[in-house]
């Protein structure tokens, strides 16, 4: 079923239609929230809040079925995550490898050495990502980890595409500089393990 059909079903009181929408988007929304907040419990709270809001908006007829529901959910998740960070003034590293492993899409290495090297590189990349401010972290997560296009990220963040491109450029530049300061980091190894 399409999102529009599920939205119509939810508005008509079909609990299964809403459950299907939740199952369709929960992993992505949670991944965005945890990537920005670095807090599993807070990410779960944000996930619940996003779906509570979407349910209320559907029942009130405030969701346009012709627009992307995924983009709307991610915009709410990003805004809510950034609000929480501002409120708490959190500036910690992104979640540990264990929390992020399921969200990073990396091919599997066959050798034990490859697994160790991949884990070390992943840790370095995530540590670098964790040092970025929330808006730069958000564009990297949405674009690279969630796979949204520049236009979709712009919709989610409610900003012009040029702003998204500029933030991506700045975030990549800062992340690269941080990683290259680490003597143990190797771009060649990344390409070798990819």
PDB file of C-alpha atoms in Angstrom:
ATOM      1  CA  UNK A   1       0.000   0.000   0.000  1.00  0.00           C
ATOM      2  CA  UNK A   2       1.142   3.541  -0.675  1.00  0.00           C
ATOM      3  CA  UNK A   3       1.627   6.099   2.064  1.00  0.00           C
ATOM      4  CA  UNK A   4      -1.420   7.981   0.761  1.00  0.00           C
ATOM      5  CA  UNK A   5      -3.580   4.858   1.130  1.00  0.00           C
ATOM      6  CA  UNK A   6      -2.221   4.211   4.618  1.00  0.00           C
ATOM      7  CA  UNK A   7      -2.830   7.835   5.605  1.00  0.00           C
ATOM      8  CA  UNK A   8      -6.422   7.565   4.364  1.00  0.00           C
ATOM      9  CA  UNK A   9      -6.845   4.304   6.288  1.00  0.00           C
ATOM     10  CA  UNK A  10      -5.429   5.845   9.454  1.00  0.00           C
ATOM     11  CA  UNK A  11      -7.753   8.816   9.129  1.00  0.00           C
ATOM     12  CA  UNK A  12     -10.654   6.362   8.815  1.00  0.00           C
ATOM     13  CA  UNK A  13      -9.601   4.689  12.074  1.00  0.00           C
ATOM     14  CA  UNK A  14      -7.673   1.694  10.692  1.00  0.00           C
ATOM     15  CA  UNK A  15      -5.086   0.884  13.372  1.00  0.00           C
ATOM     16  CA  UNK A  16      -3.281  -1.571  11.087  1.00  0.00           C
ATOM     17  CA  UNK A  17      -2.750   1.154   8.483  1.00  0.00           C
ATOM     18  CA  UNK A  18      -1.006   3.319  11.059  1.00  0.00           C
ATOM     19  CA  UNK A  19       0.991   0.346  12.338  1.00  0.00           C
ATOM     20  CA  UNK A  20       2.207  -0.238   8.764  1.00  0.00           C
ATOM     21  CA  UNK A  21       3.319   3.404   8.495  1.00  0.00           C
ATOM     22  CA  UNK A  22       5.163   3.052  11.788  1.00  0.00           C
ATOM     23  CA  UNK A  23       6.922  -0.143  10.674  1.00  0.00           C
ATOM     24  CA  UNK A  24       7.829   1.451   7.342  1.00  0.00           C
ATOM     25  CA  UNK A  25       9.589   4.494   8.836  1.00  0.00           C
ATOM     26  CA  UNK A  26      10.590   3.666  12.427  1.00  0.00           C
ATOM     27  CA  UNK A  27      14.137   2.462  11.694  1.00  0.00           C
ATOM     28  CA  UNK A  28      15.051   5.484   9.592  1.00  0.00           C
ATOM     29  CA  UNK A  29      13.566   8.014  12.010  1.00  0.00           C
ATOM     30  CA  UNK A  30      15.241   6.315  14.976  1.00  0.00           C
ATOM     31  CA  UNK A  31      18.562   6.241  13.093  1.00  0.00           C
ATOM     32  CA  UNK A  32      18.345   9.957  12.429  1.00  0.00           C
ATOM     33  CA  UNK A  33      17.411  10.751  16.030  1.00  0.00           C
ATOM     34  CA  UNK A  34      20.147   8.637  17.601  1.00  0.00           C
ATOM     35  CA  UNK A  35      22.709   9.961  15.162  1.00  0.00           C
ATOM     36  CA  UNK A  36      21.983  13.527  16.178  1.00  0.00           C
ATOM     37  CA  UNK A  37      21.332  13.106  19.917  1.00  0.00           C
ATOM     38  CA  UNK A  38      23.770  10.321  20.822  1.00  0.00           C
ATOM     39  CA  UNK A  39      21.205   9.041  23.307  1.00  0.00           C
ATOM     40  CA  UNK A  40      19.228   5.833  22.747  1.00  0.00           C
ATOM     41  CA  UNK A  41      16.471   6.693  25.248  1.00  0.00           C
ATOM     42  CA  UNK A  42      16.060  10.193  23.857  1.00  0.00           C
ATOM     43  CA  UNK A  43      16.003   8.808  20.299  1.00  0.00           C
ATOM     44  CA  UNK A  44      13.209   6.411  21.319  1.00  0.00           C
ATOM     45  CA  UNK A  45      11.308   9.327  22.862  1.00  0.00           C
ATOM     46  CA  UNK A  46      11.761  11.353  19.674  1.00  0.00           C
ATOM     47  CA  UNK A  47      10.599   8.377  17.589  1.00  0.00           C
ATOM     48  CA  UNK A  48       7.434   8.108  19.693  1.00  0.00           C
ATOM     49  CA  UNK A  49       6.883  11.851  19.524  1.00  0.00           C
ATOM     50  CA  UNK A  50       7.244  11.859  15.722  1.00  0.00           C
ATOM     51  CA  UNK A  51       4.622   9.168  15.315  1.00  0.00           C
ATOM     52  CA  UNK A  52       2.307  10.697  17.898  1.00  0.00           C
ATOM     53  CA  UNK A  53       2.483  13.961  15.956  1.00  0.00           C
ATOM     54  CA  UNK A  54       1.952  12.299  12.586  1.00  0.00           C
ATOM     55  CA  UNK A  55      -1.064  10.421  13.967  1.00  0.00           C
ATOM     56  CA  UNK A  56      -2.580  13.634  15.332  1.00  0.00           C
ATOM     57  CA  UNK A  57      -1.881  15.488  12.101  1.00  0.00           C
ATOM     58  CA  UNK A  58      -3.425  12.703  10.021  1.00  0.00           C
ATOM     59  CA  UNK A  59      -6.588  12.708  12.141  1.00  0.00           C
ATOM     60  CA  UNK A  60      -6.835  16.510  11.812  1.00  0.00           C
ATOM     61  CA  UNK A  61      -6.298  16.341   8.046  1.00  0.00           C
ATOM     62  CA  UNK A  62      -3.039  18.318   8.243  1.00  0.00           C
ATOM     63  CA  UNK A  63      -0.917  15.771   6.353  1.00  0.00           C
ATOM     64  CA  UNK A  64      -0.932  16.158   2.576  1.00  0.00           C
ATOM     65  CA  UNK A  65      -0.938  12.588   1.174  1.00  0.00           C
ATOM     66  CA  UNK A  66       0.700  13.834  -2.032  1.00  0.00           C
ATOM     67  CA  UNK A  67       3.788  14.987  -0.076  1.00  0.00           C
ATOM     68  CA  UNK A  68       6.509  12.675   1.219  1.00  0.00           C
ATOM     69  CA  UNK A  69       5.599  11.389   4.675  1.00  0.00           C
ATOM     70  CA  UNK A  70       9.185  10.206   5.183  1.00  0.00           C
ATOM     71  CA  UNK A  71      10.518  13.701   4.621  1.00  0.00           C
ATOM     72  CA  UNK A  72       7.975  15.134   7.055  1.00  0.00           C
ATOM     73  CA  UNK A  73       8.883  12.563   9.734  1.00  0.00           C
ATOM     74  CA  UNK A  74      12.602  13.232   9.302  1.00  0.00           C
ATOM     75  CA  UNK A  75      12.061  16.984   9.525  1.00  0.00           C
ATOM     76  CA  UNK A  76      10.238  16.482  12.839  1.00  0.00           C
ATOM     77  CA  UNK A  77      12.980  14.115  14.053  1.00  0.00           C
ATOM     78  CA  UNK A  78      15.785  16.514  13.096  1.00  0.00           C
ATOM     79  CA  UNK A  79      14.052  19.546  14.608  1.00  0.00           C
ATOM     80  CA  UNK A  80      13.155  17.690  17.801  1.00  0.00           C
ATOM     81  CA  UNK A  81      16.695  16.279  18.091  1.00  0.00           C
ATOM     82  CA  UNK A  82      18.321  19.677  17.602  1.00  0.00           C
ATOM     83  CA  UNK A  83      15.932  21.225  20.132  1.00  0.00           C
ATOM     84  CA  UNK A  84      16.922  18.608  22.692  1.00  0.00           C
ATOM     85  CA  UNK A  85      20.609  19.216  22.038  1.00  0.00           C
ATOM     86  CA  UNK A  86      20.221  22.957  22.422  1.00  0.00           C
ATOM     87  CA  UNK A  87      18.231  22.553  25.607  1.00  0.00           C
ATOM     88  CA  UNK A  88      20.724  20.210  27.211  1.00  0.00           C
ATOM     89  CA  UNK A  89      23.813  21.773  25.545  1.00  0.00           C
ATOM     90  CA  UNK A  90      25.024  18.328  24.637  1.00  0.00           C
ATOM     91  CA  UNK A  91      28.240  18.136  22.702  1.00  0.00           C
ATOM     92  CA  UNK A  92      29.148  14.469  23.050  1.00  0.00           C
ATOM     93  CA  UNK A  93      30.332  11.936  20.532  1.00  0.00           C
ATOM     94  CA  UNK A  94      27.913  10.072  18.320  1.00  0.00           C
ATOM     95  CA  UNK A  95      26.646   6.762  19.732  1.00  0.00           C
ATOM     96  CA  UNK A  96      29.041   3.863  20.189  1.00  0.00           C
ATOM     97  CA  UNK A  97      29.712   1.367  17.439  1.00  0.00           C
ATOM     98  CA  UNK A  98      27.319  -1.131  18.986  1.00  0.00           C
ATOM     99  CA  UNK A  99      24.430   1.331  18.793  1.00  0.00           C
ATOM    100  CA  UNK A 100      25.347   2.475  15.281  1.00  0.00           C
ATOM    101  CA  UNK A 101      26.470  -0.772  13.657  1.00  0.00           C
ATOM    102  CA  UNK A 102      22.997  -1.637  12.399  1.00  0.00           C
ATOM    103  CA  UNK A 103      22.637   1.794  10.784  1.00  0.00           C
ATOM    104  CA  UNK A 104      25.958   1.838   8.989  1.00  0.00           C
ATOM    105  CA  UNK A 105      25.829  -0.063   5.747  1.00  0.00           C
ATOM    106  CA  UNK A 106      29.250  -1.537   5.214  1.00  0.00           C
ATOM    107  CA  UNK A 107      30.085  -4.713   3.338  1.00  0.00           C
ATOM    108  CA  UNK A 108      31.145  -7.626   5.499  1.00  0.00           C
ATOM    109  CA  UNK A 109      34.829  -8.522   5.676  1.00  0.00           C
ATOM    110  CA  UNK A 110      35.725 -12.182   5.508  1.00  0.00           C
ATOM    111  CA  UNK A 111      38.938 -12.156   7.549  1.00  0.00           C
ATOM    112  CA  UNK A 112      39.240 -11.452  11.297  1.00  0.00           C
ATOM    113  CA  UNK A 113      41.831  -8.763  10.503  1.00  0.00           C
ATOM    114  CA  UNK A 114      39.358  -7.102   8.149  1.00  0.00           C
ATOM    115  CA  UNK A 115      36.718  -7.047  10.898  1.00  0.00           C
ATOM    116  CA  UNK A 116      39.149  -5.435  13.348  1.00  0.00           C
ATOM    117  CA  UNK A 117      40.312  -2.859  10.796  1.00  0.00           C
ATOM    118  CA  UNK A 118      36.723  -2.037   9.795  1.00  0.00           C
ATOM    119  CA  UNK A 119      35.717  -1.598  13.443  1.00  0.00           C
ATOM    120  CA  UNK A 120      38.685   0.710  14.078  1.00  0.00           C
ATOM    121  CA  UNK A 121      37.889   2.804  11.014  1.00  0.00           C
ATOM    122  CA  UNK A 122      34.207   2.914  11.888  1.00  0.00           C
ATOM    123  CA  UNK A 123      35.079   4.113  15.395  1.00  0.00           C
ATOM    124  CA  UNK A 124      37.331   6.844  14.003  1.00  0.00           C
ATOM    125  CA  UNK A 125      34.676   7.961  11.522  1.00  0.00           C
ATOM    126  CA  UNK A 126      31.960   8.057  14.175  1.00  0.00           C
ATOM    127  CA  UNK A 127      34.179   9.859  16.657  1.00  0.00           C
ATOM    128  CA  UNK A 128      34.888  12.470  13.976  1.00  0.00           C
ATOM    129  CA  UNK A 129      31.191  12.727  13.133  1.00  0.00           C
ATOM    130  CA  UNK A 130      30.424  13.224  16.817  1.00  0.00           C
ATOM    131  CA  UNK A 131      32.581  16.342  16.978  1.00  0.00           C
ATOM    132  CA  UNK A 132      30.486  18.176  14.372  1.00  0.00           C
ATOM    133  CA  UNK A 133      27.702  20.539  15.401  1.00  0.00           C
ATOM    134  CA  UNK A 134      24.139  19.107  15.154  1.00  0.00           C
ATOM    135  CA  UNK A 135      23.178  20.734  11.827  1.00  0.00           C
ATOM    136  CA  UNK A 136      26.316  19.557  10.033  1.00  0.00           C
ATOM    137  CA  UNK A 137      25.929  16.119  11.611  1.00  0.00           C
ATOM    138  CA  UNK A 138      22.273  16.050  10.517  1.00  0.00           C
ATOM    139  CA  UNK A 139      23.037  16.695   6.832  1.00  0.00           C
ATOM    140  CA  UNK A 140      25.716  13.983   6.797  1.00  0.00           C
ATOM    141  CA  UNK A 141      23.399  11.476   8.476  1.00  0.00           C
ATOM    142  CA  UNK A 142      20.440  12.254   6.218  1.00  0.00           C
ATOM    143  CA  UNK A 143      22.494  12.330   3.014  1.00  0.00           C
ATOM    144  CA  UNK A 144      25.003   9.517   3.544  1.00  0.00           C
ATOM    145  CA  UNK A 145      23.464   7.174   6.116  1.00  0.00           C
ATOM    146  CA  UNK A 146      19.779   7.590   5.310  1.00  0.00           C
ATOM    147  CA  UNK A 147      20.320   7.990   1.558  1.00  0.00           C
ATOM    148  CA  UNK A 148      18.181  11.084   0.993  1.00  0.00           C
ATOM    149  CA  UNK A 149      18.874  13.312  -2.007  1.00  0.00           C
ATOM    150  CA  UNK A 150      19.951  16.951  -1.631  1.00  0.00           C
ATOM    151  CA  UNK A 151      16.392  18.040  -2.444  1.00  0.00           C
ATOM    152  CA  UNK A 152      14.922  15.669   0.145  1.00  0.00           C
ATOM    153  CA  UNK A 153      17.376  16.825   2.818  1.00  0.00           C
ATOM    154  CA  UNK A 154      16.432  20.424   2.000  1.00  0.00           C
ATOM    155  CA  UNK A 155      12.766  19.539   2.448  1.00  0.00           C
ATOM    156  CA  UNK A 156      13.431  17.760   5.735  1.00  0.00           C
ATOM    157  CA  UNK A 157      15.532  20.611   7.141  1.00  0.00           C
ATOM    158  CA  UNK A 158      13.284  23.286   5.623  1.00  0.00           C
ATOM    159  CA  UNK A 159      16.131  25.144   3.978  1.00  0.00           C
ATOM    160  CA  UNK A 160      17.278  25.827   0.402  1.00  0.00           C
ATOM    161  CA  UNK A 161      19.216  23.136  -1.482  1.00  0.00           C
ATOM    162  CA  UNK A 162      22.190  25.506  -1.648  1.00  0.00           C
ATOM    163  CA  UNK A 163      22.283  25.582   2.147  1.00  0.00           C
ATOM    164  CA  UNK A 164      22.294  21.785   2.260  1.00  0.00           C
ATOM    165  CA  UNK A 165      25.135  21.653  -0.268  1.00  0.00           C
ATOM    166  CA  UNK A 166      27.107  24.237   1.698  1.00  0.00           C
ATOM    167  CA  UNK A 167      26.554  22.366   4.976  1.00  0.00           C
ATOM    168  CA  UNK A 168      27.561  19.077   3.352  1.00  0.00           C
ATOM    169  CA  UNK A 169      30.710  20.651   1.950  1.00  0.00           C
ATOM    170  CA  UNK A 170      31.624  22.200   5.297  1.00  0.00           C
ATOM    171  CA  UNK A 171      30.826  19.032   7.242  1.00  0.00           C
ATOM    172  CA  UNK A 172      32.905  16.843   4.897  1.00  0.00           C
ATOM    173  CA  UNK A 173      35.798  19.305   5.049  1.00  0.00           C
ATOM    174  CA  UNK A 174      35.730  19.453   8.863  1.00  0.00           C
ATOM    175  CA  UNK A 175      35.358  15.687   9.188  1.00  0.00           C
ATOM    176  CA  UNK A 176      38.228  15.064   6.772  1.00  0.00           C
ATOM    177  CA  UNK A 177      40.493  17.487   8.664  1.00  0.00           C
ATOM    178  CA  UNK A 178      39.651  15.831  11.981  1.00  0.00           C
ATOM    179  CA  UNK A 179      40.294  12.355  10.608  1.00  0.00           C
ATOM    180  CA  UNK A 180      43.552  13.268   8.935  1.00  0.00           C
ATOM    181  CA  UNK A 181      44.920  14.561  12.257  1.00  0.00           C
ATOM    182  CA  UNK A 182      44.622  10.996  13.551  1.00  0.00           C
ATOM    183  CA  UNK A 183      47.858   9.207  12.613  1.00  0.00           C
ATOM    184  CA  UNK A 184      46.126   5.810  12.728  1.00  0.00           C
ATOM    185  CA  UNK A 185      43.509   6.828  10.152  1.00  0.00           C
ATOM    186  CA  UNK A 186      44.044   5.637   6.583  1.00  0.00           C
ATOM    187  CA  UNK A 187      41.953   6.587   3.544  1.00  0.00           C
ATOM    188  CA  UNK A 188      43.682   3.822   1.589  1.00  0.00           C
ATOM    189  CA  UNK A 189      42.482   1.255   4.116  1.00  0.00           C
ATOM    190  CA  UNK A 190      38.925   2.516   3.743  1.00  0.00           C
ATOM    191  CA  UNK A 191      39.075   2.013  -0.015  1.00  0.00           C
ATOM    192  CA  UNK A 192      40.714  -1.381   0.443  1.00  0.00           C
ATOM    193  CA  UNK A 193      38.005  -2.567   2.849  1.00  0.00           C
ATOM    194  CA  UNK A 194      35.104  -1.071   0.868  1.00  0.00           C
TER     195      UNK A 194
END
